[in-house]
PDB file of C-alpha atoms in Angstrom:
ATOM      1  CA  MET H  29      -9.021 -23.622  24.789  1.00 50.00           C
ATOM      2  CA  HIS H  30      -5.381 -23.072  23.865  1.00 72.00           C
ATOM      3  CA  PHE H  31      -2.222 -23.203  25.922  1.00 78.00           C
ATOM      4  CA  LEU H  32      -2.202 -19.598  27.174  1.00 80.00           C
ATOM      5  CA  VAL H  33      -5.747 -19.717  28.573  1.00 82.00           C
ATOM      6  CA  THR H  34      -4.979 -22.969  30.380  1.00 85.00           C
ATOM      7  CA  ALA H  35      -1.777 -21.515  31.824  1.00 86.00           C
ATOM      8  CA  ARG H  36      -3.696 -18.426  32.947  1.00 88.00           C
ATOM      9  CA  TYR H  37      -6.243 -20.463  34.888  1.00 88.00           C
ATOM     10  CA  LEU H  38      -3.476 -22.490  36.527  1.00 92.00           C
ATOM     11  CA  VAL H  39      -1.679 -19.288  37.527  1.00 92.00           C
ATOM     12  CA  PHE H  40      -4.898 -17.927  39.025  1.00 92.00           C
ATOM     13  CA  ALA H  41      -5.374 -21.092  41.082  1.00 93.00           C
ATOM     14  CA  ALA H  42      -1.774 -21.103  42.352  1.00 93.00           C
ATOM     15  CA  PHE H  43      -1.880 -17.355  43.046  1.00 93.00           C
ATOM     16  CA  ILE H  44      -5.053 -17.682  45.106  1.00 94.00           C
ATOM     17  CA  ILE H  45      -3.601 -20.538  47.159  1.00 94.00           C
ATOM     18  CA  CYS H  46      -0.276 -18.793  47.793  1.00 93.00           C
ATOM     19  CA  ASN H  47      -1.873 -15.485  48.787  1.00 93.00           C
ATOM     20  CA  ALA H  48      -4.335 -17.201  51.108  1.00 93.00           C
ATOM     21  CA  ILE H  49      -1.518 -19.074  52.867  1.00 92.00           C
ATOM     22  CA  LEU H  50       0.670 -15.953  53.030  1.00 91.00           C
ATOM     23  CA  ALA H  51      -2.078 -13.857  54.618  1.00 91.00           C
ATOM     24  CA  SER H  52      -2.913 -16.588  57.145  1.00 91.00           C
ATOM     25  CA  ALA H  53       0.735 -17.310  58.045  1.00 89.00           C
ATOM     26  CA  ALA H  54       1.507 -13.590  58.411  1.00 88.00           C
ATOM     27  CA  VAL H  55      -1.373 -13.106  60.830  1.00 88.00           C
ATOM     28  CA  TRP H  56      -0.277 -16.203  62.773  1.00 85.00           C
ATOM     29  CA  ASN H  57       3.345 -15.017  62.938  1.00 83.00           C
ATOM     30  CA  GLN H  58       2.295 -11.547  64.051  1.00 82.00           C
ATOM     31  CA  SER H  59       0.435 -13.012  66.988  1.00 82.00           C
ATOM     32  CA  LEU H  60       3.605 -14.814  68.136  1.00 80.00           C
ATOM     33  CA  VAL H  61       6.141 -11.986  68.037  1.00 76.00           C
ATOM     34  CA  PRO H  62       6.064  -8.704  70.002  1.00 71.00           C
ATOM     35  CA  SER H  63       5.109  -5.548  68.177  1.00 69.00           C
ATOM     36  CA  SER H  64       8.607  -4.092  68.632  1.00 64.00           C
ATOM     37  CA  ALA H  65      10.245  -6.876  66.626  1.00 71.00           C
ATOM     38  CA  ARG H  66      11.508  -6.181  63.138  1.00 73.00           C
ATOM     39  CA  ILE H  67       9.585  -9.043  61.596  1.00 78.00           C
ATOM     40  CA  SER H  68       6.257  -7.670  62.796  1.00 80.00           C
ATOM     41  CA  HIS H  69       6.375  -4.984  60.078  1.00 84.00           C
ATOM     42  CA  LEU H  70       6.941  -7.695  57.463  1.00 87.00           C
ATOM     43  CA  ASP H  71       3.905  -9.550  58.770  1.00 86.00           C
ATOM     44  CA  ILE H  72       1.730  -6.496  58.179  1.00 89.00           C
ATOM     45  CA  TYR H  73       3.173  -6.085  54.664  1.00 90.00           C
ATOM     46  CA  LEU H  74       2.652  -9.751  53.754  1.00 91.00           C
ATOM     47  CA  THR H  75      -0.917  -9.659  55.075  1.00 91.00           C
ATOM     48  CA  THR H  76      -1.670  -6.631  52.893  1.00 92.00           C
ATOM     49  CA  VAL H  77      -0.080  -8.195  49.781  1.00 92.00           C
ATOM     50  CA  GLY H  78      -1.976 -11.462  50.261  1.00 92.00           C
ATOM     51  CA  ALA H  79      -5.312  -9.684  50.736  1.00 93.00           C
ATOM     52  CA  LEU H  80      -4.761  -7.519  47.641  1.00 94.00           C
ATOM     53  CA  GLY H  81      -3.855 -10.575  45.575  1.00 93.00           C
ATOM     54  CA  LEU H  82      -7.030 -12.405  46.609  1.00 94.00           C
ATOM     55  CA  PHE H  83      -9.183  -9.341  45.943  1.00 94.00           C
ATOM     56  CA  LEU H  84      -7.671  -8.781  42.482  1.00 93.00           C
ATOM     57  CA  THR H  85      -7.959 -12.400  41.387  1.00 93.00           C
ATOM     58  CA  PHE H  86     -11.597 -12.794  42.397  1.00 93.00           C
ATOM     59  CA  SER H  87     -12.455  -9.412  40.856  1.00 92.00           C
ATOM     60  CA  ILE H  88     -10.964 -10.453  37.495  1.00 92.00           C
ATOM     61  CA  ILE H  89     -12.864 -13.744  37.512  1.00 90.00           C
ATOM     62  CA  PHE H  90     -16.136 -12.050  38.445  1.00 92.00           C
ATOM     63  CA  VAL H  91     -15.833  -9.326  35.763  1.00 91.00           C
ATOM     64  CA  GLU H  92     -14.956 -11.818  33.023  1.00 87.00           C
ATOM     65  CA  LEU H  93     -17.937 -14.001  33.925  1.00 89.00           C
ATOM     66  CA  ILE H  94     -20.295 -11.032  33.530  1.00 89.00           C
ATOM     67  CA  ARG H  95     -18.747  -9.339  30.488  1.00 86.00           C
ATOM     68  CA  LYS H  96     -17.084 -10.954  27.518  1.00 82.00           C
ATOM     69  CA  ASN H  97     -13.739  -9.487  26.408  1.00 79.00           C
ATOM     70  CA  ALA H  98     -13.613  -7.205  29.443  1.00 84.00           C
ATOM     71  CA  PRO H  99     -10.686  -4.786  29.935  1.00 84.00           C
ATOM     72  CA  THR H 100      -9.337  -7.071  32.676  1.00 86.00           C
ATOM     73  CA  SER H 101      -8.689  -9.761  30.047  1.00 84.00           C
ATOM     74  CA  ARG H 102      -6.523  -7.541  27.842  1.00 86.00           C
ATOM     75  CA  VAL H 103      -2.849  -8.266  27.390  1.00 86.00           C
ATOM     76  CA  TYR H 104      -1.672  -4.920  28.757  1.00 87.00           C
ATOM     77  CA  PHE H 105      -3.754  -5.341  31.963  1.00 90.00           C
ATOM     78  CA  GLU H 106      -2.509  -8.905  32.467  1.00 90.00           C
ATOM     79  CA  ILE H 107       1.130  -7.879  32.104  1.00 90.00           C
ATOM     80  CA  THR H 108       0.658  -4.869  34.401  1.00 92.00           C
ATOM     81  CA  TRP H 109      -0.796  -6.676  37.400  1.00 92.00           C
ATOM     82  CA  CYS H 110       1.640  -9.582  37.044  1.00 93.00           C
ATOM     83  CA  MET H 111       4.595  -7.197  37.049  1.00 93.00           C
ATOM     84  CA  VAL H 112       3.301  -5.240  40.075  1.00 94.00           C
ATOM     85  CA  PHE H 113       2.707  -8.314  42.238  1.00 94.00           C
ATOM     86  CA  PHE H 114       5.989  -9.880  41.104  1.00 94.00           C
ATOM     87  CA  VAL H 115       7.898  -6.853  42.406  1.00 94.00           C
ATOM     88  CA  MET H 116       5.922  -6.809  45.685  1.00 94.00           C
ATOM     89  CA  ASP H 117       6.421 -10.540  46.339  1.00 93.00           C
ATOM     90  CA  LEU H 118      10.101 -10.348  45.404  1.00 94.00           C
ATOM     91  CA  ALA H 119      10.670  -7.500  47.879  1.00 92.00           C
ATOM     92  CA  ALA H 120       8.809  -9.371  50.651  1.00 91.00           C
ATOM     93  CA  ALA H 121      10.737 -12.603  49.998  1.00 91.00           C
ATOM     94  CA  ALA H 122      14.113 -10.813  50.031  1.00 91.00           C
ATOM     95  CA  ALA H 123      13.351  -8.921  53.294  1.00 89.00           C
ATOM     96  CA  LEU H 124      11.931 -11.999  54.971  1.00 88.00           C
ATOM     97  CA  THR H 125      15.003 -14.036  53.988  1.00 87.00           C
ATOM     98  CA  ALA H 126      17.296 -11.423  55.549  1.00 85.00           C
ATOM     99  CA  VAL H 127      15.323 -10.819  58.796  1.00 82.00           C
ATOM    100  CA  GLY H 128      13.094 -13.815  59.559  1.00 77.00           C
ATOM    101  CA  PRO H 129      15.532 -16.682  60.252  1.00 74.00           C
ATOM    102  CA  ALA H 130      17.837 -14.431  62.289  1.00 70.00           C
ATOM    103  CA  ASP H 131      15.040 -13.255  64.600  1.00 70.00           C
ATOM    104  CA  MET H 132      12.893 -16.380  64.899  1.00 70.00           C
ATOM    105  CA  CYS H 133      15.167 -19.371  64.246  1.00 74.00           C
ATOM    106  CA  SER H 134      18.476 -18.499  65.986  1.00 68.00           C
ATOM    107  CA  ASN H 135      19.771 -20.987  68.579  1.00 65.00           C
ATOM    108  CA  GLY H 136      21.144 -18.534  71.169  1.00 57.00           C
ATOM    109  CA  GLU H 137      17.809 -16.910  72.055  1.00 59.00           C
ATOM    110  CA  THR H 138      14.465 -18.124  73.300  1.00 59.00           C
ATOM    111  CA  HIS H 139      11.632 -17.843  70.761  1.00 60.00           C
ATOM    112  CA  PRO H 140       7.908 -18.426  71.009  1.00 62.00           C
ATOM    113  CA  VAL H 141       6.645 -21.841  70.077  1.00 64.00           C
ATOM    114  CA  GLY H 142       5.818 -22.048  66.368  1.00 67.00           C
ATOM    115  CA  GLY H 143       7.624 -18.834  65.464  1.00 73.00           C
ATOM    116  CA  CYS H 144      10.289 -20.530  63.345  1.00 79.00           C
ATOM    117  CA  THR H 145       7.689 -22.675  61.599  1.00 83.00           C
ATOM    118  CA  SER H 146       5.580 -19.688  60.599  1.00 82.00           C
ATOM    119  CA  VAL H 147       8.654 -17.897  59.213  1.00 84.00           C
ATOM    120  CA  ARG H 148       9.621 -20.919  57.111  1.00 86.00           C
ATOM    121  CA  VAL H 149       6.059 -21.139  55.728  1.00 88.00           C
ATOM    122  CA  LEU H 150       6.167 -17.476  54.811  1.00 89.00           C
ATOM    123  CA  LEU H 151       9.557 -17.891  53.123  1.00 89.00           C
ATOM    124  CA  GLY H 152       8.502 -20.913  51.083  1.00 90.00           C
ATOM    125  CA  PHE H 153       5.210 -19.556  49.726  1.00 92.00           C
ATOM    126  CA  THR H 154       6.604 -16.063  49.148  1.00 93.00           C
ATOM    127  CA  TRP H 155       9.338 -17.401  46.884  1.00 92.00           C
ATOM    128  CA  LEU H 156       6.931 -19.836  45.220  1.00 93.00           C
ATOM    129  CA  CYS H 157       4.478 -17.054  44.351  1.00 93.00           C
ATOM    130  CA  THR H 158       7.369 -14.935  43.049  1.00 94.00           C
ATOM    131  CA  PHE H 159       8.612 -17.643  40.665  1.00 95.00           C
ATOM    132  CA  ILE H 160       5.085 -18.425  39.396  1.00 94.00           C
ATOM    133  CA  LEU H 161       4.489 -14.787  38.515  1.00 94.00           C
ATOM    134  CA  LEU H 162       7.936 -14.545  36.889  1.00 94.00           C
ATOM    135  CA  ILE H 163       7.311 -17.535  34.609  1.00 93.00           C
ATOM    136  CA  TYR H 164       3.853 -16.310  33.610  1.00 92.00           C
ATOM    137  CA  LEU H 165       5.148 -12.781  32.965  1.00 92.00           C
ATOM    138  CA  VAL H 166       7.986 -14.031  30.753  1.00 92.00           C
ATOM    139  CA  LEU H 167       5.528 -16.198  28.805  1.00 90.00           C
ATOM    140  CA  LEU H 168       3.219 -13.242  28.167  1.00 88.00           C
ATOM    141  CA  LEU H 169       6.052 -10.982  27.044  1.00 89.00           C
ATOM    142  CA  LEU H 170       7.516 -13.653  24.787  1.00 87.00           C
ATOM    143  CA  LEU H 171       4.219 -14.391  23.033  1.00 84.00           C
ATOM    144  CA  THR H 172       3.521 -10.683  22.644  1.00 83.00           C
ATOM    145  CA  TYR H 173       6.908 -10.142  21.030  1.00 83.00           C
ATOM    146  CA  ILE H 174       6.451 -13.098  18.674  1.00 82.00           C
ATOM    147  CA  ASN H 175       3.026 -11.897  17.497  1.00 76.00           C
ATOM    148  CA  ARG H 176       3.894  -8.204  17.227  1.00 75.00           C
ATOM    149  CA  ASN H 177       3.727  -8.376  13.391  1.00 75.00           C
ATOM    150  CA  ASN H 178       0.738 -10.692  13.202  1.00 70.00           C
ATOM    151  CA  GLU H 179      -1.724  -9.343  10.613  1.00 67.00           C
ATOM    152  CA  SER H 180      -4.691 -11.017  12.319  1.00 66.00           C
ATOM    153  CA  ILE H 181      -4.003  -8.994  15.502  1.00 69.00           C
ATOM    154  CA  PRO H 182      -3.404  -5.347  14.531  1.00 65.00           C
ATOM    155  CA  LYS H 183      -3.306  -4.176  18.183  1.00 76.00           C
ATOM    156  CA  ILE H 184      -1.549  -6.882  20.145  1.00 76.00           C
ATOM    157  CA  TRP H 185      -1.580  -4.977  23.455  1.00 78.00           C
ATOM    158  CA  GLN H 186      -5.375  -4.656  23.399  1.00 77.00           C
ATOM    159  CA  CYS H 187      -6.013  -8.246  22.358  1.00 79.00           C
ATOM    160  CA  PRO H 188      -7.970 -10.357  24.884  1.00 79.00           C
ATOM    161  CA  ILE H 189      -6.226 -13.374  26.308  1.00 79.00           C
ATOM    162  CA  HIS H 190      -8.981 -15.654  24.975  1.00 77.00           C
ATOM    163  CA  ASN H 191      -8.416 -14.385  21.400  1.00 74.00           C
ATOM    164  CA  PHE H 192      -4.657 -14.591  21.618  1.00 70.00           C
ATOM    165  CA  PRO H 193      -3.106 -16.850  18.936  1.00 66.00           C
ATOM    166  CA  PRO H 194      -2.273 -20.279  20.347  1.00 60.00           C
ATOM    167  CA  LEU H 195       1.279 -21.372  20.907  1.00 54.00           C
ATOM    168  CA  ASN H 196       2.298 -23.750  18.129  1.00 49.00           C
ATOM    169  CA  LEU H 197       4.359 -26.464  19.758  1.00 44.00           C
ATOM    170  CA  SER H 198       4.554 -28.698  16.689  1.00 46.00           C
ATOM    171  CA  ARG H 199       8.006 -28.984  15.191  1.00 45.00           C
ATOM    172  CA  PRO H 200       8.581 -28.576  11.476  1.00 46.00           C
ATOM    173  CA  PRO H 201       9.216 -31.806   9.581  1.00 48.00           C
ATOM    174  CA  SER H 202      12.865 -32.752   9.508  1.00 53.00           C
ATOM    175  CA  ILE H 203      14.591 -32.561   6.158  1.00 58.00           C
ATOM    176  CA  THR H 204      15.805 -35.955   4.991  1.00 57.00           C
ATOM    177  CA  LEU H 205      19.025 -35.794   3.017  1.00 57.00           C
ATOM    178  CA  PRO H 206      19.395 -38.134   0.030  1.00 56.00           C
ATOM    179  CA  ARG H 207      21.634 -41.133   0.572  1.00 59.00           C
ATOM    180  CA  PHE H 208      23.355 -43.021  -2.196  1.00 52.00           C
ATOM    181  CA  THR H 209      24.594 -46.597  -1.983  1.00 57.00           C
ATOM    182  CA  PRO H 210      26.819 -48.385  -4.508  1.00 56.00           C
ATOM    183  CA  ASN H 211      23.896 -50.571  -5.601  1.00 56.00           C
ATOM    184  CA  GLU H 212      21.666 -47.575  -6.227  1.00 53.00           C
ATOM    185  CA  MET H 213      24.168 -45.584  -8.269  1.00 52.00           C
ATOM    186  CA  ALA H 214      22.925 -44.866 -11.742  1.00 53.00           C
ATOM    187  CA  GLN H 215      24.750 -46.779 -14.460  1.00 58.00           C
ATOM    188  CA  ALA H 216      25.620 -45.185 -17.783  1.00 54.00           C
ATOM    189  CA  VAL H 217      23.522 -46.640 -20.583  1.00 59.00           C
ATOM    190  CA  VAL H 218      24.738 -46.332 -24.170  1.00 62.00           C
ATOM    191  CA  VAL H 219      21.891 -45.175 -26.350  1.00 67.00           C
ATOM    192  CA  THR H 220      22.040 -46.391 -29.938  1.00 75.00           C
ATOM    193  CA  PRO H 221      20.891 -43.829 -32.492  1.00 75.00           C
ATOM    194  CA  ARG H 222      17.718 -44.715 -34.295  1.00 76.00           C
ATOM    195  CA  ARG H 223      16.288 -43.311 -37.441  1.00 72.00           C
ATOM    196  CA  PRO H 224      12.961 -41.574 -36.912  1.00 67.00           C
ATOM    197  CA  PRO H 225      10.081 -43.526 -38.424  1.00 66.00           C
ATOM    198  CA  THR H 226       8.532 -42.109 -41.550  1.00 60.00           C
ATOM    199  CA  ALA H 227       4.857 -41.834 -42.210  1.00 56.00           C
ATOM    200  CA  PRO H 228       3.390 -44.790 -44.114  1.00 56.00           C
ATOM    201  CA  GLY H 229       2.841 -44.225 -47.815  1.00 52.00           C
ATOM    202  CA  LEU H 230       5.166 -41.191 -48.111  1.00 49.00           C
ATOM    203  CA  GLN H 231       8.562 -42.876 -48.501  1.00 51.00           C
ATOM    204  CA  SER H 232       8.128 -44.304 -51.989  1.00 50.00           C
ATOM    205  CA  PHE H 233       5.371 -44.747 -54.488  1.00 53.00           C
ATOM    206  CA  GLY H 234       6.226 -47.932 -56.348  1.00 56.00           C
ATOM    207  CA  LEU H 235       9.913 -46.966 -56.645  1.00 56.00           C
ATOM    208  CA  ASP H 236      13.007 -48.784 -55.607  1.00 58.00           C
ATOM    209  CA  ALA H 237      14.192 -48.716 -52.018  1.00 60.00           C
ATOM    210  CA  GLN H 238      17.052 -46.406 -53.035  1.00 65.00           C
ATOM    211  CA  TYR H 239      14.665 -43.605 -53.970  1.00 62.00           C
ATOM    212  CA  GLN H 240      12.964 -41.396 -51.517  1.00 65.00           C
ATOM    213  CA  ILE H 241      10.511 -38.584 -51.864  1.00 64.00           C
ATOM    214  CA  GLU H 242      11.536 -35.268 -50.427  1.00 69.00           C
ATOM    215  CA  HIS H 243       8.860 -32.825 -49.459  1.00 65.00           C
ATOM    216  CA  PHE H 244       8.989 -29.322 -50.789  1.00 68.00           C
ATOM    217  CA  HIS H 245      10.262 -26.748 -48.352  1.00 70.00           C
ATOM    218  CA  PRO H 246       9.852 -23.113 -49.369  1.00 71.00           C
ATOM    219  CA  PRO H 247      13.098 -21.136 -49.288  1.00 71.00           C
ATOM    220  CA  GLU H 248      13.545 -19.028 -46.256  1.00 71.00           C
ATOM    221  CA  SER H 249      13.170 -15.357 -46.998  1.00 67.00           C
ATOM    222  CA  PRO H 250      15.949 -13.107 -45.663  1.00 64.00           C
ATOM    223  CA  PRO H 251      15.009 -11.177 -42.574  1.00 65.00           C
ATOM    224  CA  SER H 252      13.529  -7.875 -43.513  1.00 62.00           C
ATOM    225  CA  SER H 253      15.432  -4.929 -42.143  1.00 59.00           C
ATOM    226  CA  PRO H 254      13.334  -2.426 -40.259  1.00 57.00           C
ATOM    227  CA  VAL H 255      12.434   0.552 -42.395  1.00 53.00           C
ATOM    228  CA  SER H 256      13.418   3.773 -40.779  1.00 54.00           C
ATOM    229  CA  PRO H 257      10.729   6.397 -41.032  1.00 52.00           C
ATOM    230  CA  VAL H 258      11.580   9.160 -43.504  1.00 51.00           C
ATOM    231  CA  ALA H 259      10.996  12.564 -42.149  1.00 47.00           C
ATOM    232  CA  SER H 260       8.812  14.722 -44.355  1.00 49.00           C
ATOM    233  CA  PRO H 261       9.988  18.199 -45.391  1.00 47.00           C
ATOM    234  CA  ALA H 262       7.268  19.743 -43.273  1.00 48.00           C
ATOM    235  CA  ASP H 263       8.563  18.165 -40.044  1.00 48.00           C
ATOM    236  CA  PRO H 264      11.060  20.926 -39.192  1.00 47.00           C
ATOM    237  CA  LEU H 265       8.226  23.412 -39.476  1.00 45.00           C
ATOM    238  CA  HIS H 266       6.202  21.769 -36.711  1.00 47.00           C
ATOM    239  CA  ARG H 267       8.801  21.580 -33.974  1.00 49.00           C
ATOM    240  CA  ASN H 268       8.044  22.413 -30.412  1.00 50.00           C
ATOM    241  CA  PRO H 269       8.144  26.165 -29.927  1.00 49.00           C
ATOM    242  CA  SER H 270       9.771  25.652 -26.549  1.00 54.00           C
ATOM    243  CA  SER H 271      13.067  24.588 -28.168  1.00 56.00           C
ATOM    244  CA  ALA H 272      14.534  28.041 -27.466  1.00 57.00           C
ATOM    245  CA  GLY H 273      13.797  27.693 -23.770  1.00 61.00           C
ATOM    246  CA  ASN H 274      15.338  24.233 -23.766  1.00 65.00           C
ATOM    247  CA  ALA H 275      18.444  25.578 -25.481  1.00 66.00           C
ATOM    248  CA  GLN H 276      18.836  28.312 -22.865  1.00 68.00           C
ATOM    249  CA  ALA H 277      18.409  25.763 -20.077  1.00 70.00           C
ATOM    250  CA  ALA H 278      21.081  23.587 -21.695  1.00 70.00           C
ATOM    251  CA  VAL H 279      23.484  26.549 -22.046  1.00 66.00           C
ATOM    252  CA  ALA H 280      23.077  27.306 -18.330  1.00 71.00           C
ATOM    253  CA  LEU H 281      24.824  24.002 -17.567  1.00 73.00           C
ATOM    254  CA  TYR H 282      28.080  25.194 -19.151  1.00 71.00           C
ATOM    255  CA  PRO H 283      30.637  27.485 -17.414  1.00 74.00           C
ATOM    256  CA  ARG H 284      30.112  31.213 -17.404  1.00 72.00           C
ATOM    257  CA  PHE H 285      32.744  32.028 -20.056  1.00 70.00           C
ATOM    258  CA  ILE H 286      30.983  29.673 -22.488  1.00 72.00           C
ATOM    259  CA  SER H 287      27.421  30.671 -21.667  1.00 67.00           C
ATOM    260  CA  SER H 288      28.321  34.386 -22.002  1.00 68.00           C
ATOM    261  CA  ALA H 289      29.435  33.826 -25.606  1.00 68.00           C
ATOM    262  CA  TYR H 290      26.157  32.190 -26.532  1.00 62.00           C
ATOM    263  CA  VAL H 291      23.997  34.427 -28.748  1.00 61.00           C
ATOM    264  CA  PRO H 292      20.436  33.233 -29.146  1.00 64.00           C
ATOM    265  CA  SER H 293      19.326  33.102 -32.752  1.00 63.00           C
ATOM    266  CA  ASP H 294      15.849  33.717 -34.014  1.00 61.00           C
ATOM    267  CA  PRO H 295      13.909  30.641 -34.960  1.00 59.00           C
ATOM    268  CA  PRO H 296      13.567  30.100 -38.730  1.00 60.00           C
ATOM    269  CA  GLN H 297      10.481  31.559 -40.324  1.00 62.00           C
ATOM    270  CA  PRO H 298       8.006  28.986 -41.558  1.00 62.00           C
ATOM    271  CA  ILE H 299       7.969  28.555 -45.320  1.00 65.00           C
ATOM    272  CA  GLY H 300       4.615  28.858 -47.017  1.00 58.00           C
ATOM    273  CA  PRO H 301       3.125  26.008 -48.998  1.00 60.00           C
ATOM    274  CA  ARG H 302       4.584  25.594 -52.459  1.00 61.00           C
ATOM    275  CA  ALA H 303       2.453  26.071 -55.559  1.00 57.00           C
ATOM    276  CA  GLN H 304       1.525  22.914 -57.333  1.00 62.00           C
ATOM    277  CA  SER H 305       3.592  22.541 -60.489  1.00 61.00           C
ATOM    278  CA  PRO H 306       2.257  20.625 -63.473  1.00 59.00           C
ATOM    279  CA  PRO H 307       3.226  16.980 -63.399  1.00 56.00           C
ATOM    280  CA  PRO H 308       6.124  15.914 -65.614  1.00 57.00           C
ATOM    281  CA  LEU H 309       5.588  14.093 -68.837  1.00 56.00           C
ATOM    282  CA  GLY H 310       6.227  10.666 -67.425  1.00 56.00           C
ATOM    283  CA  ASP H 311       4.352  11.182 -64.164  1.00 53.00           C
ATOM    284  CA  TRP H 312       1.174   9.229 -64.559  1.00 57.00           C
ATOM    285  CA  PRO H 313      -1.711   9.292 -63.967  1.00 59.00           C
ATOM    286  CA  ARG H 314      -2.329  12.920 -64.889  1.00 58.00           C
ATOM    287  CA  THR H 315      -4.637  15.069 -62.863  1.00 59.00           C
ATOM    288  CA  HIS H 316      -6.509  16.198 -66.047  1.00 61.00           C
ATOM    289  CA  PRO H 317      -6.237  13.473 -68.696  1.00 60.00           C
ATOM    290  CA  PRO H 318      -7.084  14.535 -72.324  1.00 62.00           C
ATOM    291  CA  LEU H 319     -10.530  13.760 -73.577  1.00 63.00           C
ATOM    292  CA  ARG H 320     -11.114  11.724 -76.692  1.00 66.00           C
ATOM    293  CA  ILE H 321     -12.882  13.531 -79.577  1.00 62.00           C
ATOM    294  CA  LYS H 322     -15.200  11.488 -81.695  1.00 64.00           C
ATOM    295  CA  ARG H 323     -14.484  11.764 -85.416  1.00 67.00           C
ATOM    296  CA  LYS H 324     -17.096  11.727 -88.172  1.00 65.00           C
ATOM    297  CA  PRO H 325     -17.374   8.485 -90.102  1.00 64.00           C
ATOM    298  CA  VAL H 326     -15.721   8.428 -93.567  1.00 58.00           C
ATOM    299  CA  ASP H 327     -18.033   8.048 -96.595  1.00 55.00           C
ATOM    300  CA  ARG H 328     -17.357   4.745 -98.343  1.00 54.00           C
ATOM    301  CA  ALA H 329     -18.864   5.919-101.703  1.00 51.00           C
ATOM    302  CA  VAL H 330     -16.003   8.289-102.490  1.00 49.00           C
ATOM    303  CA  SER H 331     -13.642   7.141-105.222  1.00 50.00           C
ATOM    304  CA  PRO H 332     -10.427   5.662-104.011  1.00 50.00           C
ATOM    305  CA  THR H 333      -8.425   7.832-106.415  1.00 53.00           C
ATOM    306  CA  ARG H 334      -9.923  10.984-105.001  1.00 53.00           C
ATOM    307  CA  PRO H 335      -7.887  12.368-102.200  1.00 52.00           C
ATOM    308  CA  ILE H 336      -9.561  12.700 -98.933  1.00 51.00           C
ATOM    309  CA  GLY H 337      -9.232  16.109 -97.487  1.00 50.00           C
ATOM    310  CA  PRO H 338     -10.649  19.564 -97.641  1.00 52.00           C
ATOM    311  CA  ARG H 339     -11.772  20.754-101.073  1.00 54.00           C
ATOM    312  CA  THR H 340      -9.803  23.713-102.539  1.00 52.00           C
ATOM    313  CA  ARG H 341     -10.834  25.847-105.496  1.00 54.00           C
ATOM    314  CA  SER H 342      -8.314  26.357-108.355  1.00 53.00           C
ATOM    315  CA  ARG H 343      -7.651  29.963-109.208  1.00 60.00           C
ATOM    316  CA  PRO H 344      -6.544  31.100-112.786  1.00 59.00           C
ATOM    317  CA  LEU H 345      -2.896  32.071-113.064  1.00 60.00           C
ATOM    318  CA  PRO H 346      -2.078  35.625-114.199  1.00 64.00           C
ATOM    319  CA  PRO H 347      -0.748  35.973-117.764  1.00 64.00           C
ATOM    320  CA  ASP H 348       3.027  35.704-118.164  1.00 64.00           C
ATOM    321  CA  PRO H 349       4.381  38.543-120.423  1.00 63.00           C
ATOM    322  CA  ASN H 350       7.512  36.651-121.400  1.00 63.00           C
ATOM    323  CA  ARG H 351       5.506  33.720-122.605  1.00 62.00           C
ATOM    324  CA  GLU H 352       3.332  35.970-124.753  1.00 56.00           C
ATOM    325  CA  GLN H 353       6.376  37.531-126.471  1.00 59.00           C
ATOM    326  CA  GLU H 354       7.680  34.108-127.409  1.00 56.00           C
ATOM    327  CA  ASN H 355       4.390  33.203-128.966  1.00 57.00           C
ATOM    328  CA  LEU H 356       4.543  36.291-131.134  1.00 53.00           C
TER     329      LEU H 356
END
């Protein structure tokens, strides 16, 4: 049971007591004054307000005992009846304060016995009931405003009082600030440089203390520059056909005297695929490499003085007439 439920039960108890006393004191005061007096109308009003308050309180308790999360336990219903009875009690207390003491407690006139006492009882409990309802109403409105963005309660006005989030009265822990004293101030410490220890067995291998072994470190390669992609000759042929529309849309952004001088040009005709030319002499490997032809083996029995080659027949030379004349 959280704070709001406890406060609600206490308000119910005080409201029942105040309304019971108000109704009884109003009936008692009405029996003491004549019906023509001004305060007699206030007695009827206070009797009605007290009876309605008792009827409403007992009805709420009875309904909530029978049904769980009844409409009478909703936040909107609780705020409504508290506001209505606060206004009614405030009006009764203000009218009774202005009329009651002047008619029933003045010294210059004769009054019935007990008339002033009944008026004072009505004044006290009327104002008490008004302040109780005011405090409870402010508490309900304040908690409703605080929890208006609570994710666990999507509809805060329809939330039952029993399921209302409790009021967290615990204070957050106080933040302690750091305090420094002269004795606790950090002192500067001079750190002497030390040589990092080397792994055992790697400093020297039977050499003098002046020699050291340096490990091989590969040279750092220069950072490779990013290679820009080379556009192939066929790239301009596969452009987006909507470039003409984009150009016209871009020309529309210029002034009229510039856009009027723009003459759209026809897109370039695509060039057909080139015929494959034979590879150059030094472009290897060739697409059709030459085939090797097997030669016939050479006969080893042939004389070395005999020339190797195709055999030719010797033809006789024709007779020379000049040579024949010399012989004669």
